[in-house]
mmCIF file of C-alpha atoms in Angstrom:
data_model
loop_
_atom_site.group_PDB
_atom_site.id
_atom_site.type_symbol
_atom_site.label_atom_id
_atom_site.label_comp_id
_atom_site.label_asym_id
_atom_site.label_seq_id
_atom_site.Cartn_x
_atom_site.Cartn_y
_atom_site.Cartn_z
ATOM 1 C CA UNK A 187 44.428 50.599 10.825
ATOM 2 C CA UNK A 188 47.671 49.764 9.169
ATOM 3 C CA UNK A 189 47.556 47.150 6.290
ATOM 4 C CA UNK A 190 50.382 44.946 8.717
ATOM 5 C CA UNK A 191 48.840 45.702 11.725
ATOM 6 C CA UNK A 192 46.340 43.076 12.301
ATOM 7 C CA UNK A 193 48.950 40.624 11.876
ATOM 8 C CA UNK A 194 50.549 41.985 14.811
ATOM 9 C CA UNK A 195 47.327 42.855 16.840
ATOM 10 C CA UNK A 196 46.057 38.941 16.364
ATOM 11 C CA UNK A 197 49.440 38.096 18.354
ATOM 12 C CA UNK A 198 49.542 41.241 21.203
ATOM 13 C CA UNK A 199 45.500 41.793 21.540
ATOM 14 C CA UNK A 200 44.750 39.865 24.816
ATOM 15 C CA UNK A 201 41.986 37.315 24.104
ATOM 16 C CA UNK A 202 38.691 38.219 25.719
ATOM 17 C CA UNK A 203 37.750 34.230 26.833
ATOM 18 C CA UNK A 204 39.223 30.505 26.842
ATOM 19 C CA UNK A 205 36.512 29.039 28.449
ATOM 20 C CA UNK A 206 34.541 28.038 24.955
ATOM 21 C CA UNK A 207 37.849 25.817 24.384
ATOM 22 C CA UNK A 208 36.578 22.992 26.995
ATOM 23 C CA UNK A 209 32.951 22.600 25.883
ATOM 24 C CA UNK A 210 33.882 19.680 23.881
ATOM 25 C CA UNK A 211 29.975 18.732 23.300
ATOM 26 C CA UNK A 212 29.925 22.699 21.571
ATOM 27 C CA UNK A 213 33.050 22.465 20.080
ATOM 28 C CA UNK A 214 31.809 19.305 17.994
ATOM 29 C CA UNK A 215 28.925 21.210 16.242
ATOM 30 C CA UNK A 216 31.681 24.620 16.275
ATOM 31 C CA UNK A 217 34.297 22.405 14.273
ATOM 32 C CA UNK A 218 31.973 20.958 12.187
ATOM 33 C CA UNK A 219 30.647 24.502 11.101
ATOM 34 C CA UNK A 220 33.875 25.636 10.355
ATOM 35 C CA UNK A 221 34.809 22.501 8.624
ATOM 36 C CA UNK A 222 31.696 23.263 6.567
ATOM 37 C CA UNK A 223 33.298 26.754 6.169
ATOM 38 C CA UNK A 224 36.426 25.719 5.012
ATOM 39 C CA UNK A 225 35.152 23.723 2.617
ATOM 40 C CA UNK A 226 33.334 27.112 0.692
ATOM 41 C CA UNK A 227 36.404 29.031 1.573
ATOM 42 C CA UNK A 228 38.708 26.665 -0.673
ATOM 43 C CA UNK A 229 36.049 26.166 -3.330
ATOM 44 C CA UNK A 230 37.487 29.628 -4.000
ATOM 45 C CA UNK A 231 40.392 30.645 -5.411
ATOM 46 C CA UNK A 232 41.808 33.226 -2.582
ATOM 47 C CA UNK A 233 43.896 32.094 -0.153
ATOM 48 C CA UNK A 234 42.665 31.875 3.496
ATOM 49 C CA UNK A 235 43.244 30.974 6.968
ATOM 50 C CA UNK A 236 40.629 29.809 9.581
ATOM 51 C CA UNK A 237 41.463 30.361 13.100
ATOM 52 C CA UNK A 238 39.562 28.228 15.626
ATOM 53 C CA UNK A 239 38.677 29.506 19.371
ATOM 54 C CA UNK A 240 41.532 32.278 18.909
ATOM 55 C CA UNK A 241 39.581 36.004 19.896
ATOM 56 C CA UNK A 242 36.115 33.751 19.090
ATOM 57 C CA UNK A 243 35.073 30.773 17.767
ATOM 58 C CA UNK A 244 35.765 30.801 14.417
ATOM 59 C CA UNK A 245 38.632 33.752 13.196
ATOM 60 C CA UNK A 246 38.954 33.664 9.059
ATOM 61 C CA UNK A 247 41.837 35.711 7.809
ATOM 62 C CA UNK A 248 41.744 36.759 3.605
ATOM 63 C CA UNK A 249 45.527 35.901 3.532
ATOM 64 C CA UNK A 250 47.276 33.369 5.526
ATOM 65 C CA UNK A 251 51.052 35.361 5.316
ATOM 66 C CA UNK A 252 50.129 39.018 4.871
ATOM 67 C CA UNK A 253 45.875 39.132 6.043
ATOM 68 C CA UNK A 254 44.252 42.930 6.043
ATOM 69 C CA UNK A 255 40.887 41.810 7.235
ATOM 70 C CA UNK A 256 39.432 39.203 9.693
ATOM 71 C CA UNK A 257 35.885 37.408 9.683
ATOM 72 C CA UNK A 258 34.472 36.679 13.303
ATOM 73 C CA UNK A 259 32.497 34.264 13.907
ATOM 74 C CA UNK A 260 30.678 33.653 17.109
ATOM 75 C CA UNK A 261 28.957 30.158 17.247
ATOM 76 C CA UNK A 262 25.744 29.585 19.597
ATOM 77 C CA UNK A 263 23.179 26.361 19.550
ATOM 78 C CA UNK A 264 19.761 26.220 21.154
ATOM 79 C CA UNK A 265 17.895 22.941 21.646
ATOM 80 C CA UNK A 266 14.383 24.689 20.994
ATOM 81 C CA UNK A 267 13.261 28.707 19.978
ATOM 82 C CA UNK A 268 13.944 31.745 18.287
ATOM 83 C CA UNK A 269 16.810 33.941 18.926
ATOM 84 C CA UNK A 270 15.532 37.747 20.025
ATOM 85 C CA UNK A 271 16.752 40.981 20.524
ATOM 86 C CA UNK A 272 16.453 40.353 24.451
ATOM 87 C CA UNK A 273 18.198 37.249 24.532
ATOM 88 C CA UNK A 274 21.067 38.684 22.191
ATOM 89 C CA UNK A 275 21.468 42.052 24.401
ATOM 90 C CA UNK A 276 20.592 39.672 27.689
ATOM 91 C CA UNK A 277 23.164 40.611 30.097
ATOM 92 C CA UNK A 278 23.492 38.139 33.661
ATOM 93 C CA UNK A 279 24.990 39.097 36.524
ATOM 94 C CA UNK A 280 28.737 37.952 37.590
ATOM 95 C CA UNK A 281 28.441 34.888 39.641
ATOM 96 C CA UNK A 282 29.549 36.266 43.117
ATOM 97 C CA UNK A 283 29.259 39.640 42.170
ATOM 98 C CA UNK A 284 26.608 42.921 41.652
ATOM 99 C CA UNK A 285 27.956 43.715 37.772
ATOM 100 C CA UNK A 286 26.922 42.293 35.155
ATOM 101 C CA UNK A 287 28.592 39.921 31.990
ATOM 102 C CA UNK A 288 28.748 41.993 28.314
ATOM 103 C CA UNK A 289 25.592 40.808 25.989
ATOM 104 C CA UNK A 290 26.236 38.135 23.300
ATOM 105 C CA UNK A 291 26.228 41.448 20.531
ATOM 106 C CA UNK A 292 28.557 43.277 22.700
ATOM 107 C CA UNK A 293 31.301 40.169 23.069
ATOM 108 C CA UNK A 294 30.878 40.350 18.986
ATOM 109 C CA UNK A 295 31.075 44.030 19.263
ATOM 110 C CA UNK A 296 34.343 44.335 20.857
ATOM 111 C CA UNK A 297 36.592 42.811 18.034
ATOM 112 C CA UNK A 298 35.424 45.978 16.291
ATOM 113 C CA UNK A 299 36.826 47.628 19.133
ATOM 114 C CA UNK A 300 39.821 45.943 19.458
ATOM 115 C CA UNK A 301 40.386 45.673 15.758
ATOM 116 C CA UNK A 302 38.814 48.238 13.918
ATOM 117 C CA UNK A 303 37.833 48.615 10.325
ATOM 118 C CA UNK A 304 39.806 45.009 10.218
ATOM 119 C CA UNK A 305 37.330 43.793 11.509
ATOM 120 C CA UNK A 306 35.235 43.348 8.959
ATOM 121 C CA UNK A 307 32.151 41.004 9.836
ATOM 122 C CA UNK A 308 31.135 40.215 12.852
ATOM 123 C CA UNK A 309 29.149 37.035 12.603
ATOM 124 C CA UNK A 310 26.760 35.198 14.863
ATOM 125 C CA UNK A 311 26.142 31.474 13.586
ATOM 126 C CA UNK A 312 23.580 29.796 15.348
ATOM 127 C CA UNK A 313 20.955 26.087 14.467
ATOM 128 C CA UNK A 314 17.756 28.136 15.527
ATOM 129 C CA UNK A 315 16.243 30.744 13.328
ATOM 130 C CA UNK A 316 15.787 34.750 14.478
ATOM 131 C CA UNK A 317 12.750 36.499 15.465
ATOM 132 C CA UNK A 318 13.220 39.399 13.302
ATOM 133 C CA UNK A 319 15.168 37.918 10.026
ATOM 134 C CA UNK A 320 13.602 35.919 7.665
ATOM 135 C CA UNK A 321 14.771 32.281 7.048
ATOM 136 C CA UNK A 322 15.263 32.439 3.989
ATOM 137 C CA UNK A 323 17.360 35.785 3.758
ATOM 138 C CA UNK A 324 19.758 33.514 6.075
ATOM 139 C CA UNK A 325 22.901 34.570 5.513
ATOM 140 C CA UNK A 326 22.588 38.465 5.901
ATOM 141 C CA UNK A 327 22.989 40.925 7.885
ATOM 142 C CA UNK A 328 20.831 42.282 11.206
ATOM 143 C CA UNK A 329 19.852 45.196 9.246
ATOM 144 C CA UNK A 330 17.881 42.854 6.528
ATOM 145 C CA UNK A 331 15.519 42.185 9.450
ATOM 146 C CA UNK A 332 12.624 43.744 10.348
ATOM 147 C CA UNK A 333 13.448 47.452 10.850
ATOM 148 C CA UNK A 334 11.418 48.257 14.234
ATOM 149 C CA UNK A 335 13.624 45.305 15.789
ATOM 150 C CA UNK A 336 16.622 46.190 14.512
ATOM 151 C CA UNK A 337 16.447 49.553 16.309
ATOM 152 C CA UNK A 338 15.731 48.177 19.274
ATOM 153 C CA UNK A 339 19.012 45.814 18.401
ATOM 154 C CA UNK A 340 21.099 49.307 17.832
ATOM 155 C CA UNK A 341 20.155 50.836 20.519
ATOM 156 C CA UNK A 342 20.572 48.140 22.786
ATOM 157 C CA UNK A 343 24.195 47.873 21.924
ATOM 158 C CA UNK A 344 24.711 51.761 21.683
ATOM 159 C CA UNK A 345 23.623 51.732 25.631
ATOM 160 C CA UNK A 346 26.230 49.041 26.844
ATOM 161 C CA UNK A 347 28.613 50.624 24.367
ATOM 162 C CA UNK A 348 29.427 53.451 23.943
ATOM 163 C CA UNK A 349 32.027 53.554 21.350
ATOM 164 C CA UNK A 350 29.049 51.951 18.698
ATOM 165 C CA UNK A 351 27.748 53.848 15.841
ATOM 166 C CA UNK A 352 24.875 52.992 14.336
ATOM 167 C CA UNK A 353 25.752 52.492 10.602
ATOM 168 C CA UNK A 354 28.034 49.167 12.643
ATOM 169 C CA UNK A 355 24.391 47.554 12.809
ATOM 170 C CA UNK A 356 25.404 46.291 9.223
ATOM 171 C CA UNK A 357 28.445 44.504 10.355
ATOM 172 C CA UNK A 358 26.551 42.038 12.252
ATOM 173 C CA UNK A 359 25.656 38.695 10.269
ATOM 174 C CA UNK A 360 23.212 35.936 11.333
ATOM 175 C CA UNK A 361 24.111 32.334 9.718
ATOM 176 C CA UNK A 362 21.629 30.163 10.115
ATOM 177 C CA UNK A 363 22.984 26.191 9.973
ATOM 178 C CA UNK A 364 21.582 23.501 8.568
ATOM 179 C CA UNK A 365 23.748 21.116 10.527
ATOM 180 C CA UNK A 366 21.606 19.320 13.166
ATOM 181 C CA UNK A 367 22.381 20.043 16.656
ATOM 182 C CA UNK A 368 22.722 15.980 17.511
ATOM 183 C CA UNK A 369 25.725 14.500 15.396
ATOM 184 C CA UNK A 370 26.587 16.927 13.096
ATOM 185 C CA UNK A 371 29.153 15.575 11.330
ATOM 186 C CA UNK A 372 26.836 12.987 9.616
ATOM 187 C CA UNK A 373 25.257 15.682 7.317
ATOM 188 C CA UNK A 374 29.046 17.426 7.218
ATOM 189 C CA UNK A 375 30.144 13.739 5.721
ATOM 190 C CA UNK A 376 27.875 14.460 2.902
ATOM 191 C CA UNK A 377 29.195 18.132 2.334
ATOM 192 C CA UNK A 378 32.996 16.321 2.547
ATOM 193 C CA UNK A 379 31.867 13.771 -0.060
ATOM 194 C CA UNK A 380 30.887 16.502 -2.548
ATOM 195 C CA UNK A 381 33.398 18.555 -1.481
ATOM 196 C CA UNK A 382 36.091 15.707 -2.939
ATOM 197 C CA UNK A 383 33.833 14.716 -5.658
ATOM 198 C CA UNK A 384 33.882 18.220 -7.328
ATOM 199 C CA UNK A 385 37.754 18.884 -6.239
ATOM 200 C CA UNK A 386 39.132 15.638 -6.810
ATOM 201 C CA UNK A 387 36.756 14.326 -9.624
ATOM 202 C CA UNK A 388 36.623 11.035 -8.154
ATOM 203 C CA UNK A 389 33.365 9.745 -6.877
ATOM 204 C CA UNK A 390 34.413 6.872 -4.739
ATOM 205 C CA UNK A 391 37.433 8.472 -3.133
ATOM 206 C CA UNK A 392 38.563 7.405 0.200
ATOM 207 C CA UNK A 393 36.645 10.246 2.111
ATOM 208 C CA UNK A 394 36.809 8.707 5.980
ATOM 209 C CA UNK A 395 41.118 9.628 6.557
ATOM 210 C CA UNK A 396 40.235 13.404 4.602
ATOM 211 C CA UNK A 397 36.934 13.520 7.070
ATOM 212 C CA UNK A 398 38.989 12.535 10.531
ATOM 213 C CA UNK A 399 42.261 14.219 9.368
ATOM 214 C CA UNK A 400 40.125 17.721 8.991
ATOM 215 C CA UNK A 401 38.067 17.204 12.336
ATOM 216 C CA UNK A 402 41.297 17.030 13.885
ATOM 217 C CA UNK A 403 42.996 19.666 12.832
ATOM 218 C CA UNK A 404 40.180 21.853 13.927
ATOM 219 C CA UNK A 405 39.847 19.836 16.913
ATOM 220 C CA UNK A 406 43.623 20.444 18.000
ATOM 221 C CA UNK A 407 43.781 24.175 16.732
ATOM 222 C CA UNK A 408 40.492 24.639 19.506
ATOM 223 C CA UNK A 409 42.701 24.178 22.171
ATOM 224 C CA UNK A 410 44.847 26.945 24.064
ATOM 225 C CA UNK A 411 47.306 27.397 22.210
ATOM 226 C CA UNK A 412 50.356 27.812 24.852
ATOM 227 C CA UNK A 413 53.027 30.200 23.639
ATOM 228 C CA UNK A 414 52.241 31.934 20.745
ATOM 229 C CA UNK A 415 54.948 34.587 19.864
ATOM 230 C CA UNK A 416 54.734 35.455 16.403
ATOM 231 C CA UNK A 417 51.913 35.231 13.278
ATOM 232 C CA UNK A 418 53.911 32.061 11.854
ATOM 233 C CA UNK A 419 53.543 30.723 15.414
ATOM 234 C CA UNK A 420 49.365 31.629 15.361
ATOM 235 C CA UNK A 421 49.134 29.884 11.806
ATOM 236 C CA UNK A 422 50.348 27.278 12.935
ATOM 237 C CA UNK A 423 48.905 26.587 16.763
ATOM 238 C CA UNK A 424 45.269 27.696 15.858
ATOM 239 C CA UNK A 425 44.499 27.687 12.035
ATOM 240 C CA UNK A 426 44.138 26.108 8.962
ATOM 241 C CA UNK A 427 45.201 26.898 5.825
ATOM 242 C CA UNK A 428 44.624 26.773 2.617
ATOM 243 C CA UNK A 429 47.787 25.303 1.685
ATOM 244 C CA UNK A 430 46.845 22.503 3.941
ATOM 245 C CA UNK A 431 43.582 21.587 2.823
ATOM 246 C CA UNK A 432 45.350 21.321 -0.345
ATOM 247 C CA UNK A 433 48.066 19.037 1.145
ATOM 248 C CA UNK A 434 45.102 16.846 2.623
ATOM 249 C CA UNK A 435 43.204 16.730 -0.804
ATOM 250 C CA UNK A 436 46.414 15.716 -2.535
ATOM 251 C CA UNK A 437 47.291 13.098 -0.403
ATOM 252 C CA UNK A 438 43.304 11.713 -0.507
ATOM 253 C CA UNK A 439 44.165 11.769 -4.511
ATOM 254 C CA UNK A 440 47.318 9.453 -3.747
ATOM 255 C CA UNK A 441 45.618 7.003 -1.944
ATOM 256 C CA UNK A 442 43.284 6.359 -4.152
ATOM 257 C CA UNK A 443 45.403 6.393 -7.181
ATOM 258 C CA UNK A 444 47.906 3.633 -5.012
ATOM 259 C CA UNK A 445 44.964 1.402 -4.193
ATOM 260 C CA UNK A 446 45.678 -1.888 -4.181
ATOM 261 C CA UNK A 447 43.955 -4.839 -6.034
ATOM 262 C CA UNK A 448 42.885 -7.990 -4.610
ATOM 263 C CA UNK A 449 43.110 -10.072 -7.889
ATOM 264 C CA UNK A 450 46.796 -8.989 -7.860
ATOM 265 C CA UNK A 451 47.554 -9.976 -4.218
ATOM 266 C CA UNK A 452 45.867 -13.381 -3.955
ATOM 267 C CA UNK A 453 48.010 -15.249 -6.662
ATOM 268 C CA UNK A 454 50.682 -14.108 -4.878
ATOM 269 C CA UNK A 455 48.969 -15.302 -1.809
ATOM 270 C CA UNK A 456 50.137 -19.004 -1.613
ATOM 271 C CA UNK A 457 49.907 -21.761 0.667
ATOM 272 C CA UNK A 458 47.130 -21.294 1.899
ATOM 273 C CA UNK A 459 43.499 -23.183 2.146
ATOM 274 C CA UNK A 460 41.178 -22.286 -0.800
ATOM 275 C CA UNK A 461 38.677 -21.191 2.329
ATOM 276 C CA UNK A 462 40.968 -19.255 3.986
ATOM 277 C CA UNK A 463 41.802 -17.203 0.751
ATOM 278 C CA UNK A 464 38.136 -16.688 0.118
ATOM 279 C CA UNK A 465 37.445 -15.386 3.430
ATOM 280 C CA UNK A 466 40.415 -13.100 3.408
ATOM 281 C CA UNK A 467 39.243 -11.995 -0.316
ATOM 282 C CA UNK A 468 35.860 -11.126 1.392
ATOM 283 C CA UNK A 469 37.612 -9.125 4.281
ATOM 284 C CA UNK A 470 39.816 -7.252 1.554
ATOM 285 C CA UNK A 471 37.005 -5.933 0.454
ATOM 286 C CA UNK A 472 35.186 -5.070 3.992
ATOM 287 C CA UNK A 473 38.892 -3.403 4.962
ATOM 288 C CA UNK A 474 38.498 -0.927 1.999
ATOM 289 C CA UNK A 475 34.888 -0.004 2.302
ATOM 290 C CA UNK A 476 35.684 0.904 5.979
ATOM 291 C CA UNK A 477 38.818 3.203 4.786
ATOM 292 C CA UNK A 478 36.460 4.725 2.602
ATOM 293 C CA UNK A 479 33.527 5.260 4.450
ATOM 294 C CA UNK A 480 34.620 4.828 8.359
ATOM 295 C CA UNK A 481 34.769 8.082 9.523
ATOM 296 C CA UNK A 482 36.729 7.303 12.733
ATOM 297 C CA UNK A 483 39.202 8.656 14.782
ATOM 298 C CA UNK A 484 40.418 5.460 16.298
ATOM 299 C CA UNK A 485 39.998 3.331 13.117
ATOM 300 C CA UNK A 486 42.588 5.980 11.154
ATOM 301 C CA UNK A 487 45.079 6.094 13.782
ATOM 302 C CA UNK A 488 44.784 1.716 13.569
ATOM 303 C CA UNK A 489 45.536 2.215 9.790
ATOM 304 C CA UNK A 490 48.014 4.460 10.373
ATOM 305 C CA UNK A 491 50.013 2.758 13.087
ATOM 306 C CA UNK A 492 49.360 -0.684 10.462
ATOM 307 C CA UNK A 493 51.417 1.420 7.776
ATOM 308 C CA UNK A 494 54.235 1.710 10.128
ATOM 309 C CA UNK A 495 54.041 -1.590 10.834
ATOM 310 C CA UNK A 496 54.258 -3.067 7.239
ATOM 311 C CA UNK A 497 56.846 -0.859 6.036
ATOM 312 C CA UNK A 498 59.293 -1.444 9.073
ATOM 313 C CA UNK A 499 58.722 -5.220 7.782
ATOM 314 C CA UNK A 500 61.716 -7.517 7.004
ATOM 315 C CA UNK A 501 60.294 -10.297 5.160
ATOM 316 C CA UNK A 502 63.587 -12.740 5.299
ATOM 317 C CA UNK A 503 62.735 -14.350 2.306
ATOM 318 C CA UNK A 504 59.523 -15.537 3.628
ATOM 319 C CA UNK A 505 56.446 -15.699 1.274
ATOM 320 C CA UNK A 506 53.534 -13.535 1.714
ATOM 321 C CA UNK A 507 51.734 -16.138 3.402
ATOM 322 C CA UNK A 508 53.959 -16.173 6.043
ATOM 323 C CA UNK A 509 54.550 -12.763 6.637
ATOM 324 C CA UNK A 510 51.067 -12.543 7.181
ATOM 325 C CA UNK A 511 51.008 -15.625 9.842
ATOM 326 C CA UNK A 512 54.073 -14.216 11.695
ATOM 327 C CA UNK A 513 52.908 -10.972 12.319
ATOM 328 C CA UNK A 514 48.798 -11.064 13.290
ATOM 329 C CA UNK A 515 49.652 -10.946 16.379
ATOM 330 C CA UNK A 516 50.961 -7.614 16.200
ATOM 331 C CA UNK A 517 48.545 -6.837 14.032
ATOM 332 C CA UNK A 518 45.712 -8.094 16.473
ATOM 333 C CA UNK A 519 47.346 -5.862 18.838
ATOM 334 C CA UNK A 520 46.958 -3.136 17.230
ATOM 335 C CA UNK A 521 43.252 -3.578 16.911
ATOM 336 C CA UNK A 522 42.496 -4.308 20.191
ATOM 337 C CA UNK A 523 44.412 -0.803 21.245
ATOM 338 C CA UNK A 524 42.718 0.906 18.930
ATOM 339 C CA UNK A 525 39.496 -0.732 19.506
ATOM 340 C CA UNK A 526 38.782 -2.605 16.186
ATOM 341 C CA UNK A 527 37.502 -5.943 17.125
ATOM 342 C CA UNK A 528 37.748 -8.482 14.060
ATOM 343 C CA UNK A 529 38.281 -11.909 13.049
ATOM 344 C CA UNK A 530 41.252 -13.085 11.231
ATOM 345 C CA UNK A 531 40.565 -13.049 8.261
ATOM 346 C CA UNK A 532 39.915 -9.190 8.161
ATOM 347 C CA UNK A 533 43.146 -8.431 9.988
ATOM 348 C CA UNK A 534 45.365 -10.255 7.859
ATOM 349 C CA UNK A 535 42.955 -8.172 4.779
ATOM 350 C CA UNK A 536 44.385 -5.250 6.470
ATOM 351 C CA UNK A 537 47.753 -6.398 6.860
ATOM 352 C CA UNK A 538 48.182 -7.606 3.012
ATOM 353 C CA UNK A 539 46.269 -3.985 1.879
ATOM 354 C CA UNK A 540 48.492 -1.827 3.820
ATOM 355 C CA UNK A 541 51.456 -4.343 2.878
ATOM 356 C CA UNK A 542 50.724 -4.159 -1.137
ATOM 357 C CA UNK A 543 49.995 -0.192 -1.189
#
C-alpha cells in the first residue's frame, strides 16, 4: 500500500457497522478507554490522531496530516468470565436468516483486509482477562498465549477467512483494562489528574472543565459522522488530535494561572452585611473546589454560559455589590437550567469569580 493511500482509503472504504455508535451505556466505558489512550499517546512526543467509532471503536492514526499506519481497536466488556477461543471465533446466525454474522476475530480481521500492511495492529480491548494469555503479559499479542490455543485461534480464523495467513496471528493484541466496568470515569479522573500533574506541573489544577471537555470530544466524535468528504473533514468529525489535547492543556494552564482571589474581591465588595460577605467568602471557596473537582457535564456548560453572562455585563457605574444584586436572577436562572440548585450566597460566589477572572 501506498504511503498516501490510507488517507484516502479511511475516507472511500465503506464502514463495516454504525450500530456500536448508539450503545451509549458501551460507549461510556469505550470513551473512557480511549481517553485513557490518549492520554499515553500525548505523553509522547509523536503526533497522533484518535478516531472514535470510525471502521471500529477506537482508529489511532501515527500522523494526524500525512498517517502511513492505523491502530484498531475493537472494545468488548463482560460482566463476569474469561474470554476463549470459542467465544472470540463464535459466529450467530442472522436474525431472520440461515447465514451466519463474521466472528469477533474476523470483524478485527477485515481492516487487514481492507487496509493492508496499514493496518498495523489489530487490537481487542476488553475488562475480563483471556483463557489462554496470562494477566500479567497484558498488553501482547495472541501469539504470547499458550501455543496449543493459539492454533486453534489461527485456524479458526483461517476457516472463515480465507485470505488469512498465519504469521497475521501476531497482529492481534489483547488489552486488558483496569477501568471498572460500573463508572469508569472515576478511576479515569485519577489517570486525568496525573496526566495534568506531570504535563502541566501543577498539582491542584482545575482538572473537572479538562475531564468534561475531553469526554466530550470523544463523546461527539462517536457519533455518525454525516458527510465526510475529505481526510481534513474525518479529522475533524471523528478524531482527536494531538494539537487539541494540547489546546485543552493550555487553556487548563490559563485558568489556573487567571484564578481569582477572594481577599482581592471582598474589599471591593461593599455595602454589604458583614454576614452576608462571610457567607459569600465561604461559597467562593465551595464555587472553586467544584470547578476543580466537579467533573460534570451540566455544571461546565453553567460556568460556561456564567462567563458569557459576566462579560456581556454593563455595569453603569454601579458598584460590585450591585451588579451582583441586579443580576442573580439571571444567574439563578442559569442554575436551575442547568440543574445546579444553590443558595445565594454561592451564586453570587459564582457570579463575582467568573466576574473578577
Amino acid at each position: 500500500m501506498q504511503a498516501l493511500s490510507l488517507i484516502d482509503d479511511l475516507v472511500a472504504v465503506p464502514q463495516r457497522e454504525k450500530g456500536g455508535s448508539i450503545a451509549l451505556e458501551r460507549l461510556d466505558y469505550q470513551a473512557s478507554w480511549a481517553v485513557s489512550l490518549v492520554l499515553m499517546l500525548h505523553e509522547k512526543s509523536d503526533d497522533y490522531a484518535v478516531a472514535f467509532e470510525f471502521h471500529d471503536d477506537i482508529v489511532v492514526l501515527n500522523g494526524s496530516s500525512q498517517p502511513t499506519k492505523a491502530r484498531f481497536y475493537q472494545v468488548k466488556t463482560r460482566d463476569s468470565g474469561h474470554w476463549t477461543v470459542t467465544r472470540l471465533t463464535q459466529r450467530y446466525k442472522r436474525r431472520g436468516g440461515s447465514d451466519r454474522v463474521p466472528s469477533i476475530v474476523a470483524k478485527m480481521y477485515d481492516n487487514r483486509i481492507k487496509f493492508g500492511s496499514a493496518a498495523e495492529v489489530l487490537g481487542f480491548v476488553t475488562n475480563q482477562p483471556c483463557e489462554f494469555i496470562e494477566r500479567s503479559k497484558c498488553p501482547c499479542t495472541f501469539d504470547e498465549g499458550d501455543s496449543v490455543k493459539t492454533d486453534a485461534l489461527s485456524k479458526a480464523i483461517a476457516s472463515e477467512v480465507p485470505t488469512f495467513a498465519a504469521s497475521d496471528i501476531n497482529l492481534f493484541e489483547y488489552h486488558l483494562s483496569d477501568l471498572p466496568l460500573s463508572r469508569p470515569g472515576t478511576m479515569l479522573r485519577g489517570l486525568i489528574l496525573q496526566f495534568l500533574e506531570c504535563e502541566l506541573g501543577i498539582p491542584d489544577c482545575p482538572s473537572s472543565a479538562f475531564v468534561v471537555v475531553v469526554l466530550e470530544h470523544a463523546r461527539e466524535r462517536s457519533k455518525h459522522m454525516g458527510s465526510v468528504t475529505n481526510f481534513q473533514d474525518l479529522m475533524r468529525a471523528k478524531a482527536l488530535t494531538r494539537a487539541q489535547v494540547q489546546e485543552m492543556l493550555d487553556e487548563t494552564k490559563r485558568r489556573h494561572q487567571s484564578r481569582p482571589k477572594w481577599s482581592a474581591v471582598s474589599s471591593d465588595l461593599t455595602g454589604i452585611s458583614p454576614v452576608q460577605k462571610r457567607d459569600i467568602g465561604r461559597a467562593w471557596a465551595a464555587y472553586e473546589v467544584d470547578k476543580l473537582s466537579r467533573a460534570s457535564l451540566a455544571f461546565e456548560r453553567f460556568c460556561t454560559k456564567l462567563r458569557d453572562l459576566v462579560n456581556s455585563i454593563d455595569d453603569n457605574d454601579q458598584t460590585l455589590a450591585e451588579i451582583v444584586r441586579s443580576n442573580l436572577d439571571r444567574v439563578r436562572a442559569l442554575a436551575q437550567q442547568f440543574g445546579t440548585s444553590q443558595d445565594d450566597a454561592y451564586l453570587s460566589a459564582a457570579f463575582l469569580y467568573e466576574f473578577s477572572s
